[in-house]
Coordinates of C-alpha atoms and ligand atoms in Angstrom, one line a residue:
S30 CA 26.4 2.8 10.7
G31 CA 26.4 6.7 10.2
S32 CA 25.0 6.3 6.4
S33 CA 22.3 7.9 5.1
L34 CA 18.6 6.6 5.1
I35 CA 17.0 4.5 2.2
V36 CA 13.0 4.4 2.5
S37 CA 11.6 1.4 0.5
F38 CA 7.7 2.1 -0.1
G39 CA 5.3 -0.7 -0.6
E40 CA 3.8 -4.2 0.6
M41 CA 5.0 -6.7 2.6
L42 CA 3.5 -10.4 2.7
I43 CA 3.9 -13.9 3.4
D44 CA 4.5 -16.7 0.6
F45 CA 3.1 -19.9 1.5
V46 CA 5.5 -22.3 -0.5
P47 CA 5.3 -26.0 -1.1
T48 CA 8.3 -27.8 0.6
V49 CA 8.1 -29.9 -3.1
S50 CA 8.1 -28.7 -6.7
G51 CA 5.7 -29.7 -9.4
V52 CA 2.6 -29.4 -7.3
S53 CA 0.3 -26.7 -6.0
L54 CA 0.2 -25.7 -2.3
A55 CA -3.3 -28.0 -2.2
E56 CA -1.4 -31.4 -3.4
A57 CA 1.9 -30.2 -1.4
P58 CA 2.9 -32.4 1.5
G59 CA 3.8 -29.5 3.6
F60 CA 4.6 -25.7 3.4
L61 CA 6.7 -23.3 4.2
K62 CA 5.9 -19.5 5.4
A63 CA 8.2 -17.3 3.7
P64 CA 8.1 -13.7 4.3
G65 CA 8.7 -11.3 1.5
G66 CA 7.4 -8.7 -0.9
A67 CA 9.7 -7.0 -3.2
P68 CA 10.0 -3.6 -1.1
A69 CA 10.7 -5.3 2.0
N70 CA 12.9 -7.4 0.7
V71 CA 15.2 -4.2 -0.6
A72 CA 14.7 -2.6 3.1
I73 CA 16.1 -5.8 4.5
A74 CA 18.7 -6.4 1.7
V75 CA 20.3 -2.9 2.6
A76 CA 20.1 -3.3 6.4
R77 CA 22.4 -6.9 6.0
L78 CA 24.8 -5.1 4.1
G79 CA 25.2 -2.4 6.8
G80 CA 23.0 0.2 5.7
K81 CA 20.2 2.3 6.9
A82 CA 16.8 1.3 5.8
S83 CA 13.3 2.0 6.5
F84 CA 10.2 0.1 5.4
V85 CA 6.9 2.2 4.7
G86 CA 3.8 0.0 4.4
K87 CA 0.7 -1.5 5.8
L88 CA 0.5 -4.6 7.8
G89 CA -2.9 -6.2 9.0
E90 CA -3.6 -6.2 12.8
D91 CA -3.3 -9.9 12.9
E92 CA -0.6 -12.7 13.6
F93 CA 0.9 -12.5 10.2
G94 CA 1.4 -8.7 10.4
R95 CA 3.0 -9.0 13.9
M96 CA 5.3 -11.5 12.8
L97 CA 6.3 -9.4 9.7
A98 CA 6.9 -6.4 11.7
D99 CA 9.2 -8.7 14.1
I100 CA 11.0 -9.7 11.1
L101 CA 11.8 -6.3 9.8
K102 CA 12.9 -5.2 13.2
Q103 CA 15.4 -8.2 13.8
N104 CA 16.7 -7.7 10.4
G105 CA 17.6 -4.0 11.4
V106 CA 14.9 -2.5 9.6
S107 CA 13.7 0.8 11.2
D108 CA 10.0 0.2 12.1
D109 CA 8.8 3.9 12.1
G110 CA 7.2 3.8 8.7
I111 CA 5.0 0.6 9.5
L112 CA 1.3 1.2 9.7
F113 CA -1.1 -1.3 11.0
D114 CA -4.8 -1.5 9.6
Q115 CA -7.5 -2.2 11.9
G116 CA -9.8 -3.8 9.7
A117 CA -8.2 -5.6 6.9
R118 CA -5.5 -8.4 6.6
T119 CA -2.0 -9.0 6.0
A120 CA -1.5 -10.0 2.5
L121 CA -0.6 -13.4 1.6
A122 CA 0.5 -15.5 -1.5
F123 CA 0.2 -19.0 -2.0
V124 CA 2.7 -20.2 -4.3
T125 CA 3.0 -23.2 -7.0
L126 CA 6.3 -24.3 -7.6
R127 CA 6.0 -25.5 -11.4
A128 CA 8.4 -28.6 -12.5
D129 CA 10.3 -25.9 -14.6
G130 CA 11.3 -24.1 -11.5
E131 CA 8.9 -21.1 -12.3
R132 CA 6.8 -19.5 -9.7
E133 CA 3.0 -19.1 -9.8
F134 CA 1.4 -16.9 -7.4
M135 CA -2.4 -16.8 -6.0
F136 CA -2.8 -13.8 -3.7
Y137 CA -5.1 -12.9 -0.5
R138 CA -5.9 -9.5 -1.5
N139 CA -9.5 -8.9 -0.6
P140 CA -8.6 -5.9 -0.3
S141 CA -5.4 -6.8 2.1
A142 CA -3.8 -3.9 4.8
D143 CA -1.2 -2.8 2.2
M144 CA -3.6 -1.8 -0.5
L145 CA -5.3 0.4 1.8
L146 CA -2.6 2.9 2.8
K147 CA -3.9 6.4 2.7
P148 CA -1.8 9.4 1.5
E149 CA -3.2 11.0 4.8
E150 CA -1.5 8.3 6.9
L151 CA 2.2 8.7 5.6
N152 CA 4.8 9.6 7.9
L153 CA 6.2 12.5 5.9
D154 CA 8.9 13.4 7.9
L155 CA 10.4 9.9 7.7
I156 CA 9.8 10.2 3.8
R157 CA 11.6 13.5 3.8
S158 CA 14.5 12.1 5.4
A159 CA 15.4 9.8 2.8
K160 CA 18.3 10.2 0.5
V161 CA 17.0 7.5 -1.8
F162 CA 13.1 6.6 -2.1
H163 CA 12.7 3.0 -3.5
Y164 CA 9.2 2.3 -4.6
G165 CA 7.7 -0.7 -6.5
S166 CA 4.3 -2.2 -5.2
I167 CA 2.6 -4.6 -6.7
S168 CA -0.7 -2.4 -5.8
L169 CA 0.1 0.3 -7.8
I170 CA -3.0 0.3 -9.7
V171 CA -5.4 0.0 -6.2
E172 CA -6.8 3.2 -4.6
P173 CA -6.3 4.5 -2.0
C174 CA -2.4 3.0 -2.2
R175 CA -1.9 4.2 -5.4
S176 CA -2.3 7.7 -4.1
A177 CA 0.1 7.3 -1.3
H178 CA 2.4 6.0 -3.6
L179 CA 2.1 9.1 -5.7
K180 CA 2.1 11.8 -2.6
A181 CA 5.4 9.6 -1.1
M182 CA 6.9 9.8 -4.3
E183 CA 6.4 13.8 -4.4
V184 CA 7.5 14.6 -1.1
A185 CA 10.6 12.6 -1.4
K186 CA 11.4 14.2 -4.6
E187 CA 10.8 17.5 -3.2
A188 CA 12.9 16.8 -0.4
G189 CA 15.8 16.2 -2.6
A190 CA 16.1 12.3 -2.6
L191 CA 16.9 10.2 -5.7
L192 CA 13.7 8.1 -6.8
S193 CA 14.3 4.7 -7.5
Y194 CA 11.5 2.3 -9.4
D195 CA 11.2 -1.4 -9.7
P196 CA 8.0 -2.0 -11.2
N197 CA 7.6 -5.7 -9.7
L198 CA 5.2 -6.5 -12.4
R199 CA 2.9 -9.5 -11.7
L200 CA 0.5 -9.6 -14.9
P201 CA -2.3 -11.5 -13.3
L202 CA -2.8 -9.0 -10.5
W203 CA -3.7 -6.2 -13.3
P204 CA -7.1 -6.2 -15.2
S205 CA -5.5 -6.4 -18.7
A206 CA -1.7 -5.9 -19.8
D207 CA -2.5 -3.0 -21.7
E208 CA -3.5 -1.3 -18.2
A209 CA -0.6 -2.8 -16.6
R210 CA 1.8 -0.9 -19.6
K211 CA -0.1 2.1 -19.1
Q212 CA -0.2 2.4 -15.5
I213 CA 3.8 1.5 -15.0
L214 CA 4.6 3.6 -17.8
S215 CA 2.4 6.8 -16.5
I216 CA 5.1 7.0 -13.3
W217 CA 8.3 6.6 -15.4
D218 CA 9.0 10.1 -16.0
K219 CA 9.3 10.6 -12.0
A220 CA 12.2 8.3 -11.4
D221 CA 15.8 8.8 -11.5
I222 CA 16.7 5.1 -11.2
V223 CA 14.9 2.3 -12.7
K224 CA 15.6 -1.4 -12.6
V225 CA 13.3 -3.8 -15.0
S226 CA 14.3 -7.5 -15.4
D227 CA 14.5 -8.8 -19.4
V228 CA 10.8 -10.0 -19.2
E229 CA 9.5 -6.7 -17.9
L230 CA 12.0 -4.8 -20.9
E231 CA 10.2 -7.3 -23.4
F232 CA 6.6 -6.4 -22.0
L233 CA 6.9 -2.7 -21.4
T234 CA 8.4 -2.4 -24.8
G235 CA 6.5 -4.8 -26.9
S236 CA 9.6 -6.2 -28.4
D237 CA 11.0 -9.7 -28.0
K238 CA 14.4 -8.4 -28.5
V239 CA 16.7 -7.5 -25.3
D240 CA 19.2 -5.4 -26.8
D241 CA 20.3 -1.6 -26.5
E242 CA 17.7 -0.4 -28.8
T243 CA 14.7 -2.0 -27.1
A244 CA 16.1 -0.6 -23.7
M245 CA 16.5 3.0 -24.9
K246 CA 12.9 2.8 -25.8
L247 CA 12.3 3.2 -21.9
W248 CA 14.9 5.8 -21.3
R249 CA 13.3 9.1 -20.3
P250 CA 15.1 12.4 -20.1
N251 CA 14.7 12.4 -15.9
F252 CA 16.6 9.3 -15.8
T253 CA 19.9 9.0 -14.2
L254 CA 20.4 5.3 -14.5
L255 CA 18.1 2.7 -16.0
L256 CA 19.3 -1.2 -15.3
V257 CA 17.9 -4.2 -17.1
T258 CA 18.8 -7.6 -15.1
L259 CA 19.3 -10.6 -16.9
G260 CA 19.5 -13.4 -14.6
E261 CA 22.4 -15.5 -14.9
K262 CA 23.6 -13.4 -17.9
G263 CA 24.2 -10.4 -15.4
S264 CA 22.9 -6.9 -15.7
R265 CA 23.2 -4.1 -18.2
Y266 CA 23.5 -0.2 -17.4
Y267 CA 22.5 2.9 -19.1
T268 CA 23.1 6.5 -18.1
K269 CA 23.1 9.7 -20.2
K270 CA 27.1 9.4 -21.0
F271 CA 27.5 5.7 -20.8
H272 CA 26.2 2.1 -21.1
G273 CA 27.5 -1.6 -21.0
S274 CA 27.0 -4.5 -19.1
V275 CA 28.5 -6.2 -16.4
D276 CA 28.4 -10.4 -16.2
A277 CA 26.9 -12.7 -13.8
F278 CA 28.7 -14.9 -11.3
H279 CA 28.7 -18.4 -11.6
V280 CA 26.9 -20.1 -8.3
N281 CA 25.0 -23.1 -7.7
T282 CA 21.4 -21.4 -8.0
V283 CA 18.6 -23.3 -6.6
D284 CA 16.1 -20.5 -6.0
T285 CA 16.1 -17.1 -7.8
T286 CA 13.4 -15.3 -5.3
G287 CA 14.9 -12.1 -4.2
A288 CA 17.9 -12.0 -6.6
G289 CA 16.2 -9.0 -8.1
D290 CA 15.8 -7.2 -4.8
S291 CA 19.1 -8.1 -3.5
F292 CA 20.5 -6.3 -6.4
V293 CA 18.5 -3.4 -6.0
G294 CA 19.5 -3.1 -2.2
A295 CA 23.3 -3.7 -3.0
L296 CA 23.2 -0.8 -5.8
L297 CA 21.4 1.4 -3.5
C298 CA 23.5 1.1 -0.3
K299 CA 26.3 2.1 -2.7
I300 CA 24.7 5.1 -4.2
V301 CA 23.3 6.7 -1.2
D302 CA 27.0 6.5 0.4
D303 CA 28.7 7.9 -2.8
P304 CA 26.3 9.4 -5.3
S305 CA 29.3 10.1 -7.8
I306 CA 28.9 6.7 -8.6
L307 CA 26.3 7.6 -11.0
E308 CA 28.6 9.9 -13.4
D309 CA 31.8 7.8 -13.1
E310 CA 31.8 4.5 -15.3
S311 CA 34.6 2.4 -13.5
K312 CA 32.9 3.1 -10.4
L313 CA 29.3 2.3 -11.6
R314 CA 30.9 -1.1 -12.9
K315 CA 32.4 -1.6 -9.9
V316 CA 29.1 -1.4 -7.6
L317 CA 27.3 -3.4 -10.2
T318 CA 29.9 -6.3 -10.0
F319 CA 29.1 -5.9 -6.1
A320 CA 25.0 -5.8 -7.0
N321 CA 25.4 -8.7 -9.4
A322 CA 27.4 -10.5 -6.6
C323 CA 24.6 -10.0 -4.3
G324 CA 21.8 -11.2 -6.7
A325 CA 23.8 -14.4 -7.3
I326 CA 24.4 -15.4 -3.7
T327 CA 20.4 -15.0 -3.1
T328 CA 19.9 -17.7 -5.9
T329 CA 22.1 -20.0 -3.7
K330 CA 19.4 -20.6 -1.0
K331 CA 15.9 -20.9 -0.6
G332 CA 13.5 -18.1 0.2
A333 CA 14.2 -14.5 -0.3
I334 CA 15.4 -13.1 3.4
P335 CA 17.3 -16.2 4.6
A336 CA 19.4 -15.6 1.4
L337 CA 20.4 -12.2 1.4
P338 CA 24.1 -11.5 1.7
T339 CA 26.2 -9.3 4.1
E340 CA 29.0 -7.4 2.6
A341 CA 31.6 -9.9 3.5
D342 CA 29.6 -12.7 1.8
A343 CA 29.5 -10.7 -1.2
L344 CA 33.3 -9.9 -1.0
A345 CA 34.1 -13.0 -0.6
L346 CA 32.3 -14.5 -3.8
I347 CA 34.1 -11.5 -5.7
N348 CA 37.4 -11.9 -4.5
G349 CA 37.0 -15.6 -5.1
Ligands
ADP19 P1 14.7 -10.4 -11.3 O1 14.6 -11.0 -9.9 O2 14.3 -8.8 -11.0 O3 14.0 -10.8 -12.0 P2 17.3 -11.0 -11.7 O4 16.8 -12.6 -11.7 O5 17.8 -10.8 -13.2 O6 16.3 -10.1 -11.3 O7 18.4 -10.9 -10.7 C1 19.1 -9.9 -10.6 C2 20.5 -9.8 -10.6 O8 20.8 -11.3 -9.8 C3 20.9 -10.6 -12.0 O9 21.4 -9.2 -12.8 C4 22.4 -11.3 -11.7 O10 23.2 -10.6 -11.5 C5 21.8 -11.8 -10.2 N1 21.5 -13.1 -10.5 C6 20.1 -13.8 -11.0 N2 20.1 -15.1 -11.3 C7 21.0 -15.5 -11.2 C8 21.8 -17.0 -11.5 N3 20.9 -17.9 -11.7 N4 22.8 -16.7 -11.5 C9 24.1 -15.7 -11.1 N5 23.4 -14.5 -11.0 C10 22.3 -14.6 -11.0

């Protein structure tokens, strides 16, 4: 398609997921290998919707890294931003499916290849060609990956891209909750578009109320759009001129993995085609209805990547 490029920066990894709920991986009768990593999910979400996406990140030169690079390519994501580390291995996540449906993660990051991406390894021409630059690595805190993150953001911004940030908070990965809050908010004044979940909103503000007043505590003058996703309660939006909420779709939810990434991918796809969406509330509401539909559809199948919708899937849900 002739659409402009969305670059998504961060990690891609494999989740080892038990085939039954309520047990750890060690106790499970079997497991599935589910490719994921929020930034990679966003890139694939964009490509599945017909947009142009590139993933920037580092994989291990091992069977898992090769499998992940193939998955990106098979899903129509450009591979010119993928790097392979000569020494370190691909990141892995070992998932426990709790009986209440929540997931717990244990990570192989020893360090993993994604954490070793150096600023000088970045394909700067690729990053400069992005109209939207999305980031949200769980390794934001780790050097040299943190410096690569900051450099890529700066280069994209200088070249005129819109910067989109999803903190993807995974608390156990951080030395402390205070450190996580501090590090995440330290790049808060750089982004144009920020998406947080209700859980992240509470965590970052220290408030236990998910309301407009709490959301406004996260607002910064550099923002053009702040989004709060609320699972089956839909999403809220805040801009300089207007704010509101858009209801979720009712679907038969089996696994919420990737819903937020699907939502973000859908939103960015529409924004890259028509940035005036950010200035026009009725256009924005229409786009968020679309993004909510994409998020909802992603919850109806197991795993993230297999559950990401096409444009036709989303329109079918919207038009009932
Ligand atoms: P995250 O994965 O970042 O926590 P959410 O779970 O809030 O994000 O999901 C993103 C969007 O996907 C929501 O705003 C909503 O529109 C849709 N969604 C998520 N879970 C459900 C659900 N159970 N039913 C319907 N829509 C959902």
